[in-house]
Coordinates of C-alpha atoms in Angstrom, one line a residue:
M1 CA 9.9 -30.4 6.6
G2 CA 7.2 -28.0 5.8
R3 CA 3.7 -28.9 4.6
H4 CA 0.7 -27.1 3.2
N5 CA -2.4 -26.6 5.4
F6 CA -4.6 -29.6 4.7
D7 CA -7.9 -27.7 5.2
A8 CA -6.6 -25.0 2.7
T9 CA -5.9 -27.8 0.2
I10 CA -9.5 -28.9 0.4
L11 CA -10.8 -25.4 -0.3
E12 CA -8.3 -25.0 -3.1
G13 CA -9.5 -28.3 -4.6
L14 CA -13.1 -27.1 -4.3
L15 CA -12.4 -23.8 -6.1
S16 CA -10.1 -25.3 -8.8
R17 CA -12.1 -28.5 -9.6
G18 CA -15.7 -27.4 -8.8
D19 CA -18.5 -26.9 -11.3
E20 CA -21.6 -24.7 -11.1
R21 CA -22.7 -26.3 -7.8
V22 CA -19.8 -24.6 -6.0
G23 CA -21.3 -21.1 -6.0
P24 CA -24.3 -21.9 -3.8
L25 CA -22.0 -24.0 -1.5
I26 CA -19.7 -21.0 -0.9
L27 CA -22.7 -18.7 -0.3
A28 CA -24.1 -21.2 2.2
A29 CA -20.7 -21.3 4.1
F30 CA -20.6 -17.5 4.1
K31 CA -24.1 -17.3 5.6
K32 CA -22.9 -19.6 8.4
G33 CA -20.2 -17.1 9.3
V34 CA -17.1 -18.2 7.3
R35 CA -14.6 -15.3 6.9
L36 CA -10.9 -14.7 6.3
D37 CA -9.9 -18.3 5.4
A38 CA -6.6 -17.2 4.0
W39 CA -5.4 -17.0 7.7
D40 CA -4.8 -20.3 9.3
E41 CA -6.3 -19.3 12.7
H42 CA -9.6 -18.3 11.0
L43 CA -9.7 -21.4 8.8
R44 CA -9.1 -23.6 11.9
Q45 CA -12.3 -22.1 13.4
N46 CA -14.3 -22.0 10.2
M47 CA -13.6 -25.6 8.9
P48 CA -16.5 -27.1 10.9
L49 CA -18.8 -24.6 9.2
W50 CA -17.4 -25.6 5.8
D51 CA -18.0 -29.3 6.8
E52 CA -21.6 -28.4 7.6
A53 CA -22.0 -26.7 4.2
F54 CA -20.5 -29.8 2.5
A55 CA -22.9 -32.1 4.3
A56 CA -25.9 -30.0 3.3
A57 CA -24.9 -29.6 -0.3
G58 CA -26.6 -32.7 -1.6
W59 CA -23.5 -34.1 -3.4
D60 CA -20.3 -35.8 -2.3
V61 CA -18.1 -32.7 -2.2
K62 CA -14.9 -34.2 -0.9
G63 CA -15.3 -37.2 -3.1
W64 CA -15.5 -34.8 -6.1
I65 CA -12.4 -32.9 -4.9
F66 CA -10.3 -36.1 -4.5
R67 CA -11.5 -38.1 -7.5
N68 CA -9.3 -39.1 -10.4
W69 CA -10.2 -37.6 -13.8
D70 CA -10.1 -39.3 -17.2
T71 CA -8.7 -37.3 -20.1
E72 CA -11.7 -38.3 -22.3
E73 CA -14.5 -37.1 -19.9
E74 CA -16.1 -33.7 -19.9
L75 CA -14.5 -31.3 -17.4
P76 CA -16.1 -28.5 -15.5
W77 CA -13.8 -25.9 -17.1
D78 CA -14.2 -27.1 -20.7
G79 CA -16.3 -23.9 -21.4
V80 CA -13.3 -21.7 -20.5
S81 CA -10.9 -21.2 -23.4
L82 CA -7.5 -19.4 -23.5
G83 CA -6.9 -20.4 -27.1
P84 CA -5.2 -23.8 -27.1
A85 CA -7.6 -26.7 -28.0
K86 CA -8.3 -29.5 -25.5
N87 CA -6.5 -32.0 -27.7
F88 CA -3.3 -29.9 -27.4
Y89 CA -3.4 -30.2 -23.6
K90 CA -4.0 -33.9 -23.9
R91 CA -0.9 -34.3 -26.1
E92 CA 1.1 -32.2 -23.6
W93 CA -0.1 -34.4 -20.8
Q94 CA 1.1 -37.5 -22.6
K95 CA 4.4 -36.0 -23.5
S96 CA 5.0 -35.2 -19.8
F97 CA 4.9 -38.9 -19.0
E98 CA 7.4 -39.5 -21.8
H99 CA 9.7 -36.7 -20.6
V100 CA 9.5 -35.0 -24.0
L101 CA 9.8 -31.2 -24.2
T102 CA 7.8 -29.0 -26.5
A103 CA 9.7 -26.5 -28.7
R104 CA 9.1 -22.8 -28.1
C105 CA 6.5 -21.0 -30.2
Q106 CA 7.8 -19.6 -33.5
H107 CA 6.5 -18.5 -36.9
S108 CA 7.0 -21.9 -38.6
C109 CA 5.4 -24.0 -35.9
S110 CA 5.6 -27.7 -35.8
H111 CA 3.0 -28.2 -33.0
P112 CA 0.0 -25.9 -33.6
C113 CA -1.9 -25.3 -30.4
G114 CA -4.8 -23.2 -31.7
V115 CA -3.7 -19.7 -30.6
C116 CA -2.3 -18.5 -33.9
N117 CA -4.7 -17.7 -36.7
N118 CA -5.1 -15.1 -39.5
K119 CA -4.9 -12.3 -37.0
V120 CA -2.5 -13.7 -34.4
D121 CA 0.9 -15.0 -35.1
V122 CA 4.4 -15.3 -33.6
Y123 CA 7.3 -13.4 -35.1
E124 CA 10.7 -12.1 -33.8
I125 CA 11.6 -8.4 -33.6
N126 CA 14.8 -6.5 -32.8
S127 CA 14.1 -4.7 -29.5
E128 CA 16.4 -1.8 -30.3
E129 CA 14.8 -1.2 -33.7
F130 CA 11.4 -1.4 -32.1
F131 CA 12.3 1.2 -29.4
L132 CA 13.9 3.6 -31.9
G133 CA 10.9 3.3 -34.2
S134 CA 8.5 3.9 -31.3
L135 CA 10.5 7.0 -30.4
Q136 CA 10.2 8.3 -34.0
N137 CA 6.4 7.6 -33.9
K138 CA 6.1 9.2 -30.5
T139 CA 4.4 6.1 -29.0
V140 CA 7.2 5.7 -26.5
V141 CA 8.9 8.6 -24.7
R142 CA 12.3 8.3 -23.1
P143 CA 11.8 9.1 -19.3
K144 CA 13.6 12.1 -18.0
V145 CA 16.7 11.2 -16.0
Y146 CA 17.0 12.6 -12.5
P147 CA 20.0 12.4 -10.1
E148 CA 19.7 9.7 -7.4
S149 CA 21.1 11.7 -4.5
N150 CA 22.2 15.1 -3.2
I151 CA 19.0 16.8 -4.5
P152 CA 18.6 20.1 -2.6
V153 CA 14.8 20.2 -2.8
L154 CA 12.2 17.5 -3.5
Y155 CA 8.5 17.9 -3.3
R156 CA 6.5 15.8 -0.7
V157 CA 3.0 14.7 -1.5
V158 CA 0.7 14.0 1.4
F159 CA -2.8 12.8 0.4
Y160 CA -6.0 11.4 1.8
F161 CA -7.7 8.5 0.0
T162 CA -10.8 6.4 0.5
R163 CA -10.6 2.6 0.9
A164 CA -14.2 1.6 0.5
F165 CA -16.8 0.3 -2.0
G166 CA -14.9 -3.0 -2.2
G167 CA -11.5 -1.6 -1.5
E168 CA -11.8 -2.6 2.2
F169 CA -11.4 -6.2 1.1
T170 CA -8.0 -5.5 -0.5
A171 CA -5.1 -7.0 1.5
Y172 CA -2.4 -4.4 2.5
L173 CA 0.4 -5.8 0.2
S174 CA -2.1 -5.8 -2.7
Q175 CA -2.9 -2.2 -1.9
V176 CA 0.8 -1.3 -2.0
E177 CA 1.1 -3.1 -5.4
I178 CA -1.9 -1.3 -6.8
F179 CA -0.5 2.1 -5.9
H180 CA 2.9 1.1 -7.3
K181 CA 1.3 0.3 -10.7
A182 CA -0.8 3.5 -10.6
I183 CA 2.2 5.7 -9.9
L184 CA 4.0 4.0 -12.8
R185 CA 1.1 4.6 -15.2
S186 CA 0.6 8.2 -14.0
G187 CA 3.6 9.5 -15.9
L188 CA 4.2 12.0 -13.1
P189 CA 7.8 12.6 -11.9
F190 CA 7.6 10.5 -8.7
V191 CA 10.8 9.6 -6.9
Y192 CA 11.8 5.9 -7.0
S193 CA 14.2 3.9 -4.9
S194 CA 17.7 3.2 -6.3
G195 CA 19.2 -0.2 -7.2
F196 CA 18.3 -3.0 -9.5
N197 CA 14.6 -3.0 -8.7
P198 CA 13.5 0.6 -8.2
L199 CA 10.1 1.1 -6.6
P200 CA 8.1 4.2 -5.9
R201 CA 9.0 5.8 -2.6
I202 CA 5.5 5.7 -1.1
E203 CA 4.5 5.1 2.5
F204 CA 1.1 4.5 4.1
C205 CA 0.2 5.8 7.5
S206 CA -1.3 2.5 8.8
A207 CA -2.5 -0.9 7.6
M208 CA -6.3 -1.0 7.9
G209 CA -8.2 -4.0 9.1
L210 CA -9.6 -6.2 6.3
G211 CA -13.3 -5.6 5.7
I212 CA -13.5 -2.2 7.4
P213 CA -14.3 0.7 4.9
S214 CA -12.2 3.8 5.5
Y215 CA -13.0 7.3 4.1
E216 CA -9.7 9.0 5.2
E217 CA -6.5 7.0 4.9
V218 CA -3.2 8.8 4.6
A219 CA -0.2 8.2 2.3
S220 CA 2.8 10.1 1.2
C221 CA 5.3 10.0 -1.7
L222 CA 7.9 12.3 -3.3
L223 CA 8.1 14.2 -6.6
Y224 CA 11.1 15.6 -8.4
E225 CA 9.1 18.6 -9.7
D226 CA 6.5 20.9 -8.2
I227 CA 3.2 19.6 -9.7
P228 CA -0.1 21.3 -8.9
Q229 CA -2.1 19.5 -6.2
E230 CA -5.2 19.4 -8.4
K231 CA -3.2 17.7 -11.2
V232 CA -1.8 15.0 -8.9
M233 CA -5.3 14.2 -7.7
E234 CA -6.8 14.2 -11.2
V235 CA -4.0 12.0 -12.7
M236 CA -3.8 9.5 -9.8
N237 CA -7.6 9.1 -9.7
S238 CA -7.6 8.4 -13.4
V239 CA -5.2 5.4 -13.0
L240 CA -6.4 4.0 -9.7
P241 CA -9.4 1.6 -9.4
P242 CA -12.6 3.3 -8.3
F243 CA -12.5 1.9 -4.8
F244 CA -9.3 3.8 -4.1
K245 CA -9.8 7.5 -4.6
L246 CA -7.7 10.5 -3.6
T247 CA -9.8 13.1 -1.8
Q248 CA -7.3 15.8 -0.7
V249 CA -3.7 16.4 -1.7
M250 CA -0.9 18.6 -0.3
V251 CA 2.4 19.2 -2.2
F252 CA 5.2 21.2 -0.5
P253 CA 9.0 21.5 -1.0
V254 CA 11.3 19.6 1.5
T255 CA 14.9 20.3 2.1
T256 CA 17.9 18.0 2.8
M257 CA 18.7 20.2 5.8
R258 CA 16.3 18.1 7.9
K259 CA 15.3 14.5 8.1
R260 CA 11.8 13.8 6.7
E261 CA 9.3 12.6 9.2
A262 CA 7.7 9.2 8.6
L263 CA 3.9 9.2 8.6
S264 CA 3.8 6.7 11.4
Q265 CA 5.7 9.2 13.6
G266 CA 2.7 11.6 13.6
V267 CA -0.1 9.1 13.8
W268 CA -2.4 9.3 16.9
G269 CA -5.2 7.0 16.0
G270 CA -8.5 7.3 14.2
E271 CA -12.2 8.1 14.5
Y272 CA -14.6 5.3 13.8
R273 CA -18.3 4.9 13.4
Y274 CA -20.1 1.8 14.7
K275 CA -23.8 0.8 14.2
F276 CA -25.0 -2.2 16.2
K277 CA -27.4 -4.6 14.5
D278 CA -30.9 -4.9 15.8
A279 CA -30.3 -7.9 18.0
F280 CA -27.7 -6.0 20.1
S281 CA -27.9 -2.8 22.2
R282 CA -25.4 0.0 21.9
D283 CA -26.2 1.3 25.3
E284 CA -25.8 -2.0 27.0
F285 CA -22.4 -2.5 25.5
L286 CA -21.2 1.1 26.4
A287 CA -22.3 0.4 30.0
S288 CA -20.6 -3.0 30.1
Q289 CA -17.3 -3.9 31.9
Q290 CA -15.7 -4.6 28.5
A291 CA -16.3 -1.0 27.3
A292 CA -15.2 0.6 30.6
P293 CA -11.5 1.0 29.5
F294 CA -12.6 3.1 26.5
V295 CA -15.0 5.3 28.3
G296 CA -13.0 8.1 29.9
G297 CA -10.1 7.1 32.2
E298 CA -6.6 7.3 30.9
S299 CA -7.2 5.7 27.5
F300 CA -7.6 9.0 25.7
S301 CA -10.6 7.5 23.9
S302 CA -13.8 9.5 23.5
I303 CA -17.3 8.1 22.5
N304 CA -20.2 10.1 21.1
K305 CA -23.6 8.6 20.7
S306 CA -25.3 9.4 17.4
D307 CA -28.8 10.5 17.0
E308 CA -29.3 7.4 14.9
L309 CA -30.5 4.4 16.9
N310 CA -27.7 2.0 18.0
A311 CA -24.9 4.1 16.3
F312 CA -22.0 6.0 17.9
T313 CA -18.6 7.4 16.9
V314 CA -15.4 6.7 18.9
R315 CA -11.9 8.2 18.8
L316 CA -9.3 5.5 19.5
P317 CA -5.5 5.8 19.8
V318 CA -3.4 3.7 17.4
S319 CA -6.2 1.5 16.0
D320 CA -9.6 0.0 16.9
K321 CA -8.4 -3.6 17.2
K322 CA -8.8 -3.7 21.0
F323 CA -12.2 -2.1 20.8
R324 CA -13.4 -4.7 18.4
A325 CA -12.0 -7.4 20.7
A326 CA -14.0 -5.9 23.6
I327 CA -17.2 -6.1 21.4
E328 CA -16.5 -9.8 20.8
E329 CA -15.8 -10.5 24.5
W330 CA -19.1 -8.7 25.4
S331 CA -21.3 -10.4 22.8
G332 CA -19.6 -13.8 22.5
K333 CA -19.7 -13.4 18.7
K334 CA -17.5 -12.1 15.9
W335 CA -17.6 -8.3 15.8
Y336 CA -18.9 -8.2 12.3
E337 CA -21.9 -10.3 13.5
V338 CA -22.7 -7.6 16.0
T339 CA -22.0 -4.2 14.3
D340 CA -21.1 -2.5 11.1
A341 CA -17.9 -0.4 11.4
E342 CA -16.2 2.2 9.3
K343 CA -13.3 4.6 9.7
I344 CA -14.1 8.3 9.3
H345 CA -10.8 10.1 10.0
T346 CA -7.2 9.3 10.6
L347 CA -6.0 11.5 13.4
A348 CA -2.5 13.0 14.0
K349 CA -0.6 14.1 17.0
G350 CA -0.5 17.9 17.5
A351 CA 3.3 17.9 18.2
I352 CA 6.1 15.7 17.0
Q353 CA 9.9 16.0 17.1
G354 CA 11.9 17.3 14.1
W355 CA 14.6 19.8 13.1
T356 CA 13.3 23.4 13.0
A357 CA 14.6 26.7 11.7
R358 CA 15.2 27.7 15.3
D359 CA 17.4 24.6 15.8
E360 CA 19.3 25.5 12.7
E361 CA 19.9 29.0 13.9
N362 CA 21.0 28.0 17.4
W363 CA 23.3 25.3 16.0
R364 CA 25.1 27.7 13.6
N365 CA 25.4 30.3 16.3
D366 CA 26.7 28.0 19.1
S367 CA 27.3 24.4 18.0
K368 CA 29.3 23.5 21.2
N369 CA 26.5 24.4 23.6
F370 CA 23.6 23.5 21.2
V371 CA 20.6 21.7 22.7
K372 CA 18.0 20.5 20.3
D373 CA 14.5 21.8 20.8
G374 CA 12.9 20.3 17.7
T375 CA 9.2 20.4 18.7
L376 CA 6.8 20.9 15.8
G377 CA 3.2 21.9 16.3
G378 CA 1.1 22.6 19.3
S379 CA 0.7 20.9 22.7
E380 CA 1.7 17.3 23.5
N381 CA -1.9 16.2 24.1
E382 CA -3.4 18.0 21.0
I383 CA -5.1 15.8 18.4
T384 CA -5.4 17.2 14.9
S385 CA -5.6 16.2 11.2
F386 CA -2.7 15.1 9.2
M387 CA -3.2 18.0 6.8
E388 CA -2.9 20.4 9.7
L389 CA 0.2 18.6 11.1
Y390 CA 1.9 18.6 7.7
S391 CA 1.1 22.2 7.0
R392 CA 3.2 23.0 10.0
I393 CA 6.0 20.7 8.7
A394 CA 5.7 22.4 5.3
K395 CA 6.2 25.8 7.0
V396 CA 9.4 24.6 8.7
N397 CA 10.7 23.3 5.4
A398 CA 9.9 26.6 3.7
E399 CA 11.8 28.6 6.4
L400 CA 14.9 26.3 6.1
I401 CA 14.9 26.6 2.3
V402 CA 14.9 30.4 2.6
K403 CA 17.7 30.2 5.2
K404 CA 19.7 27.9 2.9
Q405 CA 19.3 30.3 0.0
A406 CA 20.5 33.2 2.2
L407 CA 23.5 31.1 3.3
D408 CA 24.4 30.2 -0.3
E409 CA 24.2 33.8 -1.3
H410 CA 26.4 34.8 1.6
R411 CA 28.9 32.1 0.7
A412 CA 29.1 33.2 -2.9
E413 CA 29.7 36.8 -1.9
F414 CA 32.4 35.7 0.5
Y415 CA 34.2 33.6 -2.1
K416 CA 33.9 36.6 -4.5
E417 CA 35.7 38.8 -2.1
H418 CA 38.3 36.1 -1.1
P419 CA 39.2 34.0 -4.2
D420 CA 42.2 32.6 -2.5
V421 CA 40.0 30.9 0.1
L422 CA 37.8 29.5 -2.7
K423 CA 40.9 28.0 -4.4
K424 CA 42.0 26.4 -1.1
H425 CA 38.6 24.9 -0.5
Q426 CA 38.3 23.6 -4.0
A427 CA 41.8 22.0 -3.7
E428 CA 40.8 20.4 -0.4
D429 CA 37.6 19.0 -1.9
E430 CA 39.5 17.6 -4.9
A431 CA 42.0 15.9 -2.6
K432 CA 39.1 14.4 -0.5
D433 CA 37.5 13.1 -3.7
R434 CA 40.7 11.4 -4.9
K435 CA 41.2 9.7 -1.5
N436 CA 37.6 8.4 -1.6
N437 CA 38.1 7.0 -5.1
E438 CA 41.3 5.3 -4.1
N439 CA 39.6 3.7 -1.1
K440 CA 36.8 2.4 -3.3
N441 CA 39.3 0.9 -5.7

C-alpha cells in the first residue's frame, strides 16, 4: 500500500489553508536554508528547519493546519473569487453528504452559481458549424497536411537558448511542456510524432540542474519546410516566456540516406562560472584534496582563475554535478551557500560517428568488402561548439543530397533508355505491395 509523504502533507496544508501569516513564515524557512522540498531526500533534511520556523512564527502553525473548519466562519481565501458565491459552495458541500448530483450547466439553469450574468452565459453550439464559419471568417486556418513518413528531405533546426532570469527554477519536464506549447503557437511547419497524441519532435541536449542559470543550452527539432533562421528565432521568441530566449539558430536540410544524430551523441560537457561568497576562499578550495581530481590529471577538466576576486571558470565533461559535490565535501555546506554558479557554454565533441558521403560512395562501389569509416569532424580529443559540430554534419547531409539527386537523374536516364526494365521493376513493386497488404489483412 502506498502513502503520501507526511512532511509534504504538512507543507501542502500550510500552503492551502494558510492566511497572510504564511508569507513571512516561508521567507524565514528559506533564510534558514530550505530548498528543493519537492524531492523527498531534500525535504527529509529540511523538515527540522521548517519546524524551527514553525516554532518561531508566534502562532500554532500545525494546529491551524489540522483544525476543523466551520462552514459559517470566515476563511482565509474568502477574498479570492472565481465567480460562484460562497453560498453555492455551501450547498454543494451539503449535497455531497446527501449523495445528490448537480445537473450540468445550461442556458435555463435551475441552480445559479453566480458565474452567469448579462455578459456571460451558457449556450450550446454545433462544432462543425462553428468551424466552417470560422474558416469563412478566416479566424481559423486549416493546417497544411504533410506525409508522415518517407519524406526525402526534412530541415533540422539546432538552436541555442538561455535558461535564466527565473527560467533556471523551471523543472525539466515543465521546460519540455513550455516548448511544446510554444511550437504549437508558433504556426511554423514543425514535424510532430505520429499516433493518437502527436507531439513536437524536439530534443534537448541535457537536463540542467535546478537553480543554475544557463546562457547556452542546446535543443533541436525538425521542420517540413526551409524556414529562414532569423524567422525561426523571431517567431519562437515571440511565443516563449522571456526567461527562455533563442540566441542562435541553424537550419539545414537532412536526408533519409543517413541516420540523424541525437544531440546527446555529440555532447562533451560544459563551461561554468563560479564565484565564491566572501566567507569562502576560491584559492583554498582549488588547492584542496577535493578539487584535485578536477585540476589537470586525466579528468579533461580545465580551470581558469578570473581577474574578479573569488571567481573562476571551469570546463567539465558531462556535467558539473560531481564538481558541486566536491565543493560541498570541502565546505561542509550546500554548494549554493558557498558559491554562485552559472553555465556559460555547452560544449561538443570534435568528432562523432555517422554515415558520410565517403561511406556512401565506398558502399555503392564495393558493398561486399565495405568497412564503415563514419567519422565526422576533427580529432577525437577536440572540444568545440555545437554550432561548429552541426555545421560539419550539415555539410555531410548536403553532399549526400547532391549525390542522391545525381543517382535519381542517372536512374531516370537508365529507365528512359530501357523501358522494359522499368516495367519489370514496376511489376515487382506492385507484387510486393499486394503481398504486404495480404499479410496485413
